[in-house]
Tab-separated table of C-alpha atoms and ligand atoms in Angstrom:
chain	number	residue	atom	x	y	z
A	194	UNK	CA	74.732	45.886	127.091
A	195	UNK	CA	76.039	43.524	124.516
A	196	UNK	CA	78.460	43.849	121.683
A	197	UNK	CA	75.905	42.399	119.243
A	198	UNK	CA	76.396	43.939	115.808
A	199	UNK	CA	73.352	45.212	113.952
A	200	UNK	CA	72.889	44.217	110.293
A	201	UNK	CA	72.534	47.890	109.333
A	202	UNK	CA	75.425	49.672	111.060
A	203	UNK	CA	73.680	53.042	110.780
A	204	UNK	CA	71.019	51.682	113.137
A	205	UNK	CA	73.452	50.392	115.733
A	206	UNK	CA	72.159	51.190	119.227
A	207	UNK	CA	73.037	49.899	122.697
A	208	UNK	CA	71.255	46.590	123.270
A	209	UNK	CA	69.982	45.670	126.732
A	210	UNK	CA	70.907	42.277	128.179
A	211	UNK	CA	68.053	42.387	130.661
A	212	UNK	CA	64.284	42.727	130.449
A	213	UNK	CA	61.813	44.745	132.483
A	214	UNK	CA	59.402	42.765	134.637
A	215	UNK	CA	57.935	45.420	136.925
A	216	UNK	CA	56.673	48.692	135.495
A	217	UNK	CA	55.618	52.018	136.950
A	218	UNK	CA	53.093	54.217	135.165
A	219	UNK	CA	54.285	57.656	134.133
A	220	UNK	CA	52.304	60.837	133.562
A	221	UNK	CA	53.063	63.680	131.201
A	222	UNK	CA	51.158	66.827	132.236
A	223	UNK	CA	50.277	69.365	129.560
A	224	UNK	CA	52.461	72.413	129.087
A	225	UNK	CA	50.154	74.874	130.954
A	226	UNK	CA	50.117	72.556	133.942
A	227	UNK	CA	53.871	72.169	133.777
A	228	UNK	CA	54.235	75.944	133.974
A	229	UNK	CA	51.919	76.096	136.981
A	230	UNK	CA	53.547	73.131	138.727
A	231	UNK	CA	57.131	74.342	138.395
A	232	UNK	CA	56.125	77.702	139.862
A	233	UNK	CA	54.288	76.016	142.719
A	234	UNK	CA	57.558	74.158	143.278
A	235	UNK	CA	59.462	77.445	143.590
A	236	UNK	CA	61.241	76.836	140.271
A	237	UNK	CA	63.259	74.195	142.076
A	238	UNK	CA	63.075	70.726	140.521
A	239	UNK	CA	63.683	69.155	143.956
A	240	UNK	CA	60.277	70.458	145.032
A	241	UNK	CA	58.293	68.886	142.164
A	242	UNK	CA	56.096	65.852	142.873
A	243	UNK	CA	56.995	62.635	141.098
A	244	UNK	CA	53.422	62.202	139.823
A	245	UNK	CA	53.946	65.352	137.755
A	246	UNK	CA	57.156	64.171	136.113
A	247	UNK	CA	57.552	62.176	132.931
A	248	UNK	CA	61.324	61.654	132.881
A	249	UNK	CA	62.792	61.773	136.363
A	250	UNK	CA	66.429	62.513	135.648
A	251	UNK	CA	67.075	64.256	138.949
A	252	UNK	CA	69.469	61.652	140.222
A	253	UNK	CA	70.764	58.107	139.983
A	254	UNK	CA	70.575	57.818	143.756
A	255	UNK	CA	68.278	55.138	145.176
A	256	UNK	CA	66.311	54.944	141.913
A	257	UNK	CA	68.278	52.284	140.043
A	258	UNK	CA	66.298	49.187	139.069
A	259	UNK	CA	66.902	46.112	141.190
A	260	UNK	CA	67.470	42.706	139.676
A	261	UNK	CA	65.417	39.567	140.296
A	262	UNK	CA	68.340	38.179	142.277
A	263	UNK	CA	68.448	41.231	144.533
A	264	UNK	CA	64.706	40.991	145.185
A	265	UNK	CA	65.015	37.288	145.929
A	266	UNK	CA	67.831	37.920	148.391
A	267	UNK	CA	65.726	40.475	150.243
A	268	UNK	CA	63.352	37.704	151.363
A	269	UNK	CA	66.036	35.985	153.412
A	270	UNK	CA	67.012	39.059	155.443
A	271	UNK	CA	67.859	38.337	159.065
A	272	UNK	CA	66.432	40.986	161.377
A	273	UNK	CA	68.336	40.045	164.547
A	274	UNK	CA	69.688	43.165	166.207
A	275	UNK	CA	73.079	41.625	167.027
A	276	UNK	CA	74.894	38.867	165.181
A	277	UNK	CA	72.693	39.226	162.102
A	278	UNK	CA	73.439	36.783	159.310
A	279	UNK	CA	72.547	39.546	156.834
A	280	UNK	CA	75.457	41.613	158.133
A	281	UNK	CA	77.768	38.627	157.735
A	282	UNK	CA	76.575	38.098	154.159
A	283	UNK	CA	77.213	41.755	153.325
A	284	UNK	CA	80.668	41.584	154.903
A	285	UNK	CA	81.480	38.486	152.831
A	286	UNK	CA	80.332	40.273	149.655
A	287	UNK	CA	82.558	43.250	150.504
A	288	UNK	CA	85.469	40.885	151.139
A	289	UNK	CA	84.900	39.094	147.867
A	290	UNK	CA	84.009	42.001	145.568
A	291	UNK	CA	86.142	44.814	147.032
A	292	UNK	CA	88.774	42.603	148.611
A	293	UNK	CA	88.446	44.494	151.911
A	294	UNK	CA	88.196	42.702	155.250
A	295	UNK	CA	85.768	44.737	157.244
A	296	UNK	CA	83.198	47.519	157.086
A	297	UNK	CA	81.108	49.908	159.115
A	298	UNK	CA	77.474	50.329	158.053
A	299	UNK	CA	75.722	53.686	157.690
A	300	UNK	CA	72.312	54.670	156.379
A	301	UNK	CA	73.644	56.313	153.193
A	302	UNK	CA	76.704	57.942	151.640
A	303	UNK	CA	76.532	61.256	153.467
A	304	UNK	CA	76.284	59.414	156.767
A	305	UNK	CA	79.627	57.776	155.918
A	306	UNK	CA	80.941	61.285	155.246
A	307	UNK	CA	79.644	62.534	158.565
A	308	UNK	CA	81.480	59.714	160.362
A	309	UNK	CA	84.689	60.289	158.397
A	310	UNK	CA	84.589	64.008	159.126
A	311	UNK	CA	83.846	63.489	162.819
A	312	UNK	CA	86.671	60.970	163.158
A	313	UNK	CA	89.392	62.818	161.267
A	314	UNK	CA	88.621	66.535	160.719
A	315	UNK	CA	89.198	69.368	163.122
A	316	UNK	CA	89.130	73.142	162.884
A	317	UNK	CA	91.947	74.484	160.729
A	318	UNK	CA	92.458	71.200	158.869
A	319	UNK	CA	92.424	70.864	155.101
A	320	UNK	CA	90.999	68.029	153.030
A	321	UNK	CA	92.376	67.816	149.486
A	322	UNK	CA	90.288	66.057	146.850
A	323	UNK	CA	89.980	65.972	143.077
A	324	UNK	CA	86.584	67.629	143.375
A	325	UNK	CA	84.088	68.180	146.162
A	326	UNK	CA	80.642	66.701	146.431
A	327	UNK	CA	77.945	68.835	148.095
A	328	UNK	CA	77.317	66.625	151.127
A	329	UNK	CA	81.015	65.816	151.600
A	330	UNK	CA	81.919	69.472	151.710
A	331	UNK	CA	79.052	70.351	154.046
A	332	UNK	CA	80.221	67.803	156.643
A	333	UNK	CA	83.870	68.843	156.457
A	334	UNK	CA	83.233	72.591	156.586
A	335	UNK	CA	80.719	72.162	159.433
A	336	UNK	CA	83.657	71.052	161.583
A	337	UNK	CA	85.786	74.046	160.606
A	338	UNK	CA	88.017	72.209	158.121
A	339	UNK	CA	88.473	73.331	154.537
A	340	UNK	CA	88.047	71.473	151.243
A	341	UNK	CA	90.707	72.069	148.588
A	342	UNK	CA	90.122	70.886	145.025
A	343	UNK	CA	93.084	69.631	143.034
A	344	UNK	CA	91.453	68.371	139.861
A	345	UNK	CA	93.599	68.717	136.717
A	346	UNK	CA	92.741	71.739	134.532
A	347	UNK	CA	91.092	69.515	131.887
A	348	UNK	CA	88.386	68.609	134.423
A	349	UNK	CA	87.004	72.134	134.394
A	350	UNK	CA	87.136	72.582	130.630
A	351	UNK	CA	83.692	71.613	129.355
A	352	UNK	CA	85.115	71.251	125.837
A	353	UNK	CA	88.114	69.053	126.758
A	354	UNK	CA	87.619	65.512	125.462
A	355	UNK	CA	90.221	63.928	127.722
A	356	UNK	CA	89.014	60.425	128.729
A	357	UNK	CA	89.842	60.968	132.422
A	358	UNK	CA	88.795	64.465	133.406
A	359	UNK	CA	88.503	63.504	137.086
A	360	UNK	CA	92.291	63.067	137.449
A	361	UNK	CA	94.255	64.900	140.136
A	362	UNK	CA	96.834	67.469	139.124
A	363	UNK	CA	99.810	65.559	140.553
A	364	UNK	CA	102.360	68.438	140.679
A	365	UNK	CA	99.784	70.616	142.477
A	366	UNK	CA	99.041	67.779	144.882
A	367	UNK	CA	102.737	67.391	145.748
A	368	UNK	CA	103.113	71.119	146.287
A	369	UNK	CA	99.934	71.220	148.358
A	370	UNK	CA	101.189	68.428	150.621
A	371	UNK	CA	104.540	70.149	151.089
A	372	UNK	CA	102.797	73.387	152.088
A	373	UNK	CA	100.206	71.812	154.392
A	374	UNK	CA	102.094	69.141	156.331
A	375	UNK	CA	100.430	68.258	159.609
A	376	UNK	CA	97.004	69.687	158.852
A	377	UNK	CA	95.673	67.282	156.255
A	378	UNK	CA	92.830	65.247	157.825
A	379	UNK	CA	92.753	62.868	154.881
A	380	UNK	CA	92.811	62.986	151.105
A	381	UNK	CA	89.623	62.081	149.256
A	382	UNK	CA	89.495	60.585	145.779
A	383	UNK	CA	86.080	60.826	144.160
A	384	UNK	CA	85.567	58.219	141.460
A	385	UNK	CA	83.171	59.240	138.673
A	386	UNK	CA	83.565	62.866	139.730
A	387	UNK	CA	79.944	63.927	140.213
A	388	UNK	CA	79.900	67.711	139.965
A	389	UNK	CA	82.093	67.984	136.891
A	390	UNK	CA	79.889	65.778	134.768
A	391	UNK	CA	80.353	62.242	136.114
A	392	UNK	CA	83.841	62.229	134.624
A	393	UNK	CA	86.069	59.277	135.534
A	394	UNK	CA	89.496	59.263	137.113
A	395	UNK	CA	92.115	56.908	135.713
A	396	UNK	CA	93.503	53.939	137.545
A	397	UNK	CA	97.041	55.232	136.941
A	398	UNK	CA	96.208	58.562	138.551
A	399	UNK	CA	94.439	56.992	141.543
A	400	UNK	CA	97.292	54.588	142.220
A	401	UNK	CA	99.804	57.409	142.027
A	402	UNK	CA	97.785	59.595	144.402
A	403	UNK	CA	97.472	56.695	146.847
A	404	UNK	CA	101.233	56.137	146.673
A	405	UNK	CA	101.924	59.808	147.378
A	406	UNK	CA	99.589	59.587	150.371
A	407	UNK	CA	101.430	56.537	151.698
A	408	UNK	CA	104.819	58.231	151.295
A	409	UNK	CA	103.584	61.258	153.206
A	410	UNK	CA	101.628	59.487	155.940
A	411	UNK	CA	98.289	60.840	154.718
A	412	UNK	CA	95.114	58.747	154.975
A	413	UNK	CA	93.738	58.025	151.509
A	414	UNK	CA	89.964	57.798	151.261
A	415	UNK	CA	88.128	56.719	148.125
A	416	UNK	CA	84.522	57.750	147.595
A	417	UNK	CA	83.409	54.786	145.498
A	418	UNK	CA	79.771	55.862	145.142
A	419	UNK	CA	80.188	56.235	141.368
A	420	UNK	CA	82.822	53.536	141.003
A	421	UNK	CA	80.517	51.339	138.912
A	422	UNK	CA	80.687	53.751	135.957
A	423	UNK	CA	84.339	54.527	136.636
A	424	UNK	CA	85.166	50.822	136.515
A	425	UNK	CA	83.533	50.581	133.091
A	426	UNK	CA	85.616	53.530	131.864
A	427	UNK	CA	88.862	52.098	133.252
A	428	UNK	CA	88.194	48.909	131.379
A	429	UNK	CA	87.174	50.591	128.128
A	430	UNK	CA	89.436	53.653	128.065
A	431	UNK	CA	92.640	52.650	129.859
A	432	UNK	CA	94.879	50.472	127.723
A	433	UNK	CA	96.635	48.688	130.595
A	434	UNK	CA	93.302	47.441	131.979
A	435	UNK	CA	91.481	46.386	128.794
A	436	UNK	CA	92.140	42.705	129.375
A	437	UNK	CA	91.872	42.702	133.145
A	438	UNK	CA	88.886	41.279	134.893
A	439	UNK	CA	86.637	43.867	136.634
A	440	UNK	CA	87.165	42.085	139.942
A	441	UNK	CA	90.929	42.210	139.565
A	442	UNK	CA	90.730	45.962	138.869
A	443	UNK	CA	88.440	46.477	141.847
A	444	UNK	CA	90.786	44.589	144.181
A	445	UNK	CA	93.885	46.414	142.975
A	446	UNK	CA	92.183	49.772	143.459
A	447	UNK	CA	90.660	49.136	146.881
A	448	UNK	CA	93.902	47.606	148.165
A	449	UNK	CA	95.722	50.848	147.344
A	450	UNK	CA	93.367	52.945	149.517
A	451	UNK	CA	93.265	53.185	153.302
A	452	UNK	CA	89.495	53.615	153.357
A	453	UNK	CA	86.824	53.039	150.707
A	454	UNK	CA	83.291	54.291	151.344
A	455	UNK	CA	80.249	54.358	149.153
A	456	UNK	CA	76.616	55.288	148.864
A	457	UNK	CA	74.820	52.038	148.112
A	458	UNK	CA	72.045	54.168	146.637
A	459	UNK	CA	74.431	54.244	143.667
A	460	UNK	CA	77.024	51.476	143.997
A	461	UNK	CA	75.170	48.213	144.434
A	462	UNK	CA	71.764	49.272	142.976
A	463	UNK	CA	70.217	49.515	146.448
A	464	UNK	CA	70.086	51.857	149.450
A	465	UNK	CA	72.548	52.338	152.295
A	466	UNK	CA	76.185	53.148	152.894
A	467	UNK	CA	79.397	51.326	153.840
A	468	UNK	CA	82.840	52.373	155.051
A	469	UNK	CA	85.295	49.589	154.217
A	470	UNK	CA	88.932	49.015	155.115
A	471	UNK	CA	91.621	46.485	155.863
A	472	UNK	CA	92.952	48.780	158.574
A	473	UNK	CA	91.347	47.996	161.936
A	474	UNK	CA	92.941	51.024	163.625
A	475	UNK	CA	91.241	53.373	161.203
A	476	UNK	CA	87.918	51.554	161.539
A	477	UNK	CA	88.259	51.800	165.316
A	478	UNK	CA	88.570	55.577	165.119
A	479	UNK	CA	85.238	55.726	163.273
A	480	UNK	CA	83.414	52.880	164.970
A	481	UNK	CA	82.012	54.768	167.980
A	482	UNK	CA	80.099	57.143	165.691
A	483	UNK	CA	78.080	54.308	164.132
A	484	UNK	CA	75.949	53.489	167.207
A	485	UNK	CA	75.827	57.205	168.047
A	486	UNK	CA	74.476	58.483	164.723
A	487	UNK	CA	73.367	55.461	162.728
A	488	UNK	CA	72.384	52.349	164.658
A	489	UNK	CA	74.010	49.211	165.968
A	490	UNK	CA	77.119	47.929	164.188
A	491	UNK	CA	75.217	45.177	162.406
A	492	UNK	CA	72.965	47.526	160.426
A	493	UNK	CA	73.987	51.190	160.952
A	494	UNK	CA	70.579	52.592	160.059
A	495	UNK	CA	70.141	50.400	157.005
A	496	UNK	CA	67.097	48.248	156.536
A	497	UNK	CA	68.226	44.593	156.561
A	498	UNK	CA	66.481	43.922	153.254
A	499	UNK	CA	68.549	46.699	151.677
A	500	UNK	CA	71.714	45.121	153.044
A	501	UNK	CA	70.844	41.866	151.293
A	502	UNK	CA	70.210	43.809	148.080
A	503	UNK	CA	73.611	45.514	148.379
A	504	UNK	CA	75.368	42.173	148.902
A	505	UNK	CA	73.954	40.897	145.598
A	506	UNK	CA	74.188	44.291	143.851
A	507	UNK	CA	77.929	44.498	144.534
A	508	UNK	CA	78.451	41.353	142.475
A	509	UNK	CA	76.387	42.872	139.659
A	510	UNK	CA	78.771	45.836	139.762
A	511	UNK	CA	81.407	43.525	138.313
A	512	UNK	CA	79.209	42.465	135.375
A	513	UNK	CA	80.081	44.460	132.252
A	514	UNK	CA	76.711	43.662	130.674
A	515	UNK	CA	75.026	45.482	133.549
A	516	UNK	CA	77.483	48.298	134.190
A	517	UNK	CA	77.825	49.327	130.559
A	518	UNK	CA	74.104	50.136	130.270
A	519	UNK	CA	74.270	53.566	131.939
A	520	UNK	CA	77.407	54.812	130.164
A	521	UNK	CA	76.180	53.566	126.763
A	522	UNK	CA	72.757	55.223	127.069
A	523	UNK	CA	74.478	58.425	128.191
A	524	UNK	CA	76.898	58.209	125.270
A	525	UNK	CA	73.938	57.780	122.888
A	526	UNK	CA	72.227	60.882	124.311
A	527	UNK	CA	75.418	62.946	124.320
A	528	UNK	CA	76.228	61.996	120.731
A	529	UNK	CA	72.763	62.999	119.488
A	530	UNK	CA	72.925	66.331	121.279
A	531	UNK	CA	76.483	67.036	120.223
A	532	UNK	CA	75.722	66.323	116.571
A	533	UNK	CA	72.866	68.841	116.776
A	534	UNK	CA	75.241	71.449	118.226
A	535	UNK	CA	73.895	71.409	121.781
A	536	UNK	CA	76.672	72.248	124.282
A	537	UNK	CA	77.065	69.127	126.378
A	538	UNK	CA	79.956	67.946	128.522
A	539	UNK	CA	82.192	65.579	126.571
A	540	UNK	CA	83.290	62.921	126.488
A	541	UNK	CA	80.117	61.262	127.777
A	542	UNK	CA	80.707	60.289	131.401
A	543	UNK	CA	78.764	58.197	133.890
A	544	UNK	CA	75.764	59.229	135.955
A	545	UNK	CA	74.050	61.308	133.257
A	546	UNK	CA	74.346	63.798	130.434
A	547	UNK	CA	75.402	67.275	131.485
A	548	UNK	CA	74.228	70.307	129.524
A	549	UNK	CA	76.523	73.302	129.633
A	550	UNK	CA	74.162	76.098	130.673
A	551	UNK	CA	76.821	78.821	130.340
A	552	UNK	CA	77.021	78.048	126.612
A	553	UNK	CA	73.207	78.000	126.290
A	554	UNK	CA	73.012	81.497	127.782
A	555	UNK	CA	76.302	83.323	127.260
A	556	UNK	CA	74.713	86.682	128.113
A	557	UNK	CA	72.839	85.640	131.222
A	558	UNK	CA	74.430	87.109	134.367
A	559	UNK	CA	75.948	84.424	136.586
A	560	UNK	CA	73.870	85.848	139.434
A	561	UNK	CA	70.689	84.746	137.627
A	562	UNK	CA	71.592	81.054	137.822
A	563	UNK	CA	71.826	79.819	134.195
A	564	UNK	CA	71.791	76.116	135.137
A	565	UNK	CA	68.720	76.632	137.345
A	566	UNK	CA	66.943	78.439	134.499
A	567	UNK	CA	67.766	75.588	132.111
A	568	UNK	CA	66.383	73.045	134.606
A	569	UNK	CA	63.097	74.956	134.713
A	570	UNK	CA	62.991	75.233	130.905
A	571	UNK	CA	63.465	71.456	130.512
A	572	UNK	CA	60.554	70.748	132.828
A	573	UNK	CA	58.326	73.171	130.944
A	574	UNK	CA	59.450	71.721	127.598
A	575	UNK	CA	58.981	68.043	128.371
A	576	UNK	CA	58.123	67.157	131.963
A	577	UNK	CA	61.805	66.293	132.325
A	578	UNK	CA	63.310	66.752	135.772
A	579	UNK	CA	67.045	67.396	135.804
A	580	UNK	CA	69.235	68.714	138.604
A	581	UNK	CA	70.947	72.079	138.728
A	582	UNK	CA	74.670	71.525	139.195
A	583	UNK	CA	75.929	75.080	139.169
A	584	UNK	CA	75.882	78.133	141.407
A	585	UNK	CA	72.631	77.241	143.187
A	586	UNK	CA	74.344	73.999	144.307
A	587	UNK	CA	77.211	76.028	145.820
A	588	UNK	CA	77.240	77.506	149.304
A	589	UNK	CA	77.653	81.249	149.770
A	590	UNK	CA	80.995	82.377	151.202
A	591	UNK	CA	81.025	83.015	154.974
A	592	UNK	CA	80.641	86.776	154.245
A	593	UNK	CA	77.439	86.121	152.259
A	594	UNK	CA	78.808	86.730	148.778
A	595	UNK	CA	77.918	84.289	146.031
A	596	UNK	CA	80.431	81.629	145.160
A	597	UNK	CA	79.976	81.223	141.426
A	598	UNK	CA	80.350	77.633	140.250
A	599	UNK	CA	83.169	76.954	137.820
A	600	UNK	CA	80.781	74.978	135.652
A	601	UNK	CA	77.089	75.797	135.208
A	602	UNK	CA	75.660	72.391	134.371
A	603	UNK	CA	72.212	70.867	134.126
A	604	UNK	CA	72.532	67.208	134.948
A	605	UNK	CA	70.144	64.780	133.276
A	606	UNK	CA	70.820	61.643	135.288
A	607	UNK	CA	70.233	58.233	133.756
A	608	UNK	CA	69.320	55.845	136.587
A	609	UNK	CA	70.739	52.393	135.893
A	610	UNK	CA	68.550	49.792	134.144
A	611	UNK	CA	65.486	52.085	134.327
A	612	UNK	CA	64.738	53.943	131.083
A	613	UNK	CA	64.168	52.664	127.553
A	614	UNK	CA	65.981	54.014	124.536
A	615	UNK	CA	62.814	55.676	123.153
A	616	UNK	CA	62.577	57.684	126.370
A	617	UNK	CA	66.192	58.767	125.927
A	618	UNK	CA	65.291	59.779	122.344
A	619	UNK	CA	62.401	61.880	123.679
A	620	UNK	CA	64.761	63.682	126.036
A	621	UNK	CA	67.155	64.402	123.164
A	622	UNK	CA	64.252	65.810	121.141
A	623	UNK	CA	63.077	68.168	123.885
A	624	UNK	CA	66.633	69.328	124.678
A	625	UNK	CA	67.076	70.221	121.006
A	626	UNK	CA	63.838	72.246	121.130
A	627	UNK	CA	65.034	74.123	124.224
A	628	UNK	CA	68.387	74.764	122.536
A	629	UNK	CA	66.642	76.203	119.459
A	630	UNK	CA	64.511	78.444	121.711
A	631	UNK	CA	67.206	79.420	124.169
A	632	UNK	CA	66.925	83.125	123.355
A	633	UNK	CA	63.494	83.135	125.077
A	634	UNK	CA	64.905	81.858	128.365
A	635	UNK	CA	65.947	84.279	131.106
A	636	UNK	CA	67.182	83.862	134.647
A	637	UNK	CA	65.921	83.198	138.160
A	638	UNK	CA	66.232	84.923	141.531
A	639	UNK	CA	65.913	83.516	145.052
A	640	UNK	CA	62.766	84.324	146.988
A	641	UNK	CA	63.569	81.949	149.870
A	642	UNK	CA	67.181	80.951	150.449
A	643	UNK	CA	68.158	78.428	153.148
A	644	UNK	CA	71.671	78.816	154.602
A	645	UNK	CA	72.759	75.166	154.222
A	646	UNK	CA	72.310	73.021	151.080
A	647	UNK	CA	70.053	75.707	149.611
A	648	UNK	CA	69.552	73.784	146.379
A	649	UNK	CA	67.371	71.242	148.179
A	650	UNK	CA	64.662	73.577	149.512
A	651	UNK	CA	65.335	77.064	148.135
A	652	UNK	CA	62.518	78.766	146.229
A	653	UNK	CA	63.118	80.946	143.182
A	654	UNK	CA	61.117	83.055	140.741
A	655	UNK	CA	61.710	83.979	137.089
A	656	UNK	CA	63.215	87.446	136.576
A	657	UNK	CA	60.456	88.356	134.081
A	658	UNK	CA	57.645	86.703	132.068
A	659	UNK	CA	59.987	84.482	129.988
A	660	UNK	CA	58.240	81.298	131.029
A	661	UNK	CA	54.900	82.409	129.518
A	662	UNK	CA	56.713	83.213	126.274
A	663	UNK	CA	58.324	79.777	126.242
A	664	UNK	CA	54.928	78.108	126.755
A	665	UNK	CA	53.425	80.166	123.898
A	666	UNK	CA	56.253	79.041	121.595
A	667	UNK	CA	55.753	75.423	122.669
A	668	UNK	CA	52.077	75.620	121.713
A	669	UNK	CA	52.957	77.218	118.387
A	670	UNK	CA	55.420	74.418	117.599
A	671	UNK	CA	53.629	71.384	119.081
A	672	UNK	CA	49.937	72.326	118.858
A	673	UNK	CA	47.842	69.992	121.036
A	674	UNK	CA	50.688	67.593	121.743
A	675	UNK	CA	51.761	67.166	125.325
B	133	F0G	N1	79.414	60.871	147.105
B	133	F0G	C1	79.028	61.015	145.832
B	133	F0G	C2	80.052	60.993	144.746
B	133	F0G	C3	77.675	61.157	145.522
B	133	F0G	O1	77.312	61.286	144.251
B	133	F0G	C4	76.732	61.166	146.570
B	133	F0G	C5	75.317	61.368	146.312
B	133	F0G	C6	77.174	61.012	147.886
B	133	F0G	C7	78.527	60.865	148.105
B	133	F0G	C8	76.228	61.021	149.037
B	133	F0G	O2	75.512	59.830	149.066
B	133	F0G	O3	73.106	60.460	148.685
B	133	F0G	O4	73.731	58.260	149.690
B	133	F0G	O5	73.996	60.349	150.965
B	133	F0G	N2	74.864	61.840	145.260
B	133	F0G	C9	73.441	62.035	144.967
B	133	F0G	C10	73.291	62.670	143.613
B	133	F0G	C11	72.698	62.752	146.033
B	133	F0G	O6	72.139	62.928	143.243
B	133	F0G	O7	74.268	62.910	142.906
B	133	F0G	P1	74.014	59.720	149.625
């Protein structure tokens, strides 16, 4: 995005510094079909078909638009099993952009997490982090270790407007370390904290956490999957970094960590995963798992063309004109919704806009999954596919009781460089309609509930006929319009 000023300030909008050269046709089904389709999909947006979706805001993972330079690089991919030049090019990009000497490849972010967990976690261990991510937690708990969240209180307050809600609570971290000496597998810092609304963590906080780790002999691990947005926020919200180059910030940050891993489905506008470090001993502890689970050390399950795209995409991660696009579109959407009175997580973060479902439905029992119900309502209202980030995304406790999420959010992800501003305006319009009709919306109940990562495949049903009532109201308000 550029800083170009509009002649009429009241019409100031984010301005793209790129143009679209490949398009994909979209379909908007009518409201009766949307009702039928979401029920066929078990009221789970993961089970909808893309051909039935107008705005796919499920995720920013693997759906970011590639640049012409990335596509060009993909043509020169070197397929050789061992000694591939593609692998060398990706390593050089990691050295240059992240300032880290070496890396292990994996097929995506969760594969990096599997390797990390296998290498460092054992039964009875604890893994502190600012906040968990679903796949991270699943890998750690599978091995009998426990995840402990140490995010500062502001991170869980949907109405706090602190610029860095992903920060660790430092006093709690120090106390935690003192009480758990000897059983900490590693500490994980999640940049752009996903499950609490894509909220960034400050450079100051990350550097302090890394220092505490060093002083206590704890391995510091940074999940940099959402670092692109976080980098933008460091530069725009943290005074000490306003005049620093993005590359300088990146190098300072990565140098402070023992291990940096990322999902290249997010960082690098491509697909794949990398575990990077300057510490050969640590890489050695993880190395054997790459050929075991992923593939040979030169590709680790990644397609060579994707590796070329990552190598170029990492450089684009340092370009403020590219990396500001997501946060500025999200800010635009959040501002519109906020001004209308819609409860939305503020300040606008990265990744997407996050609607606060608990505030939409203050009387809905937690056991009826408010964020899941809101996801279904958004699809019925506008063919918009968001992702439940609330209790359905949690795992039940070992004794089978529900673990109620601290925040019941519906995430409307904004994949990078993909949507136009008029599409974002459409989303704002339909969210406002759902907000105005929220009293019609009731909850959901599970009819099929998988034990692990239930949000992916679980099937639910509405608790009564609220969906038919919502459709009738839509027709009354919009007539023949889709
Ligand atoms: N870490 C973070 C912070 C993530 O957001 C994700 C994925 C992963 C790790 C796992 O990476 O998908 O490549 O295996 N987040 C996606 C999302 C799934 O929709 O938020 P992956």
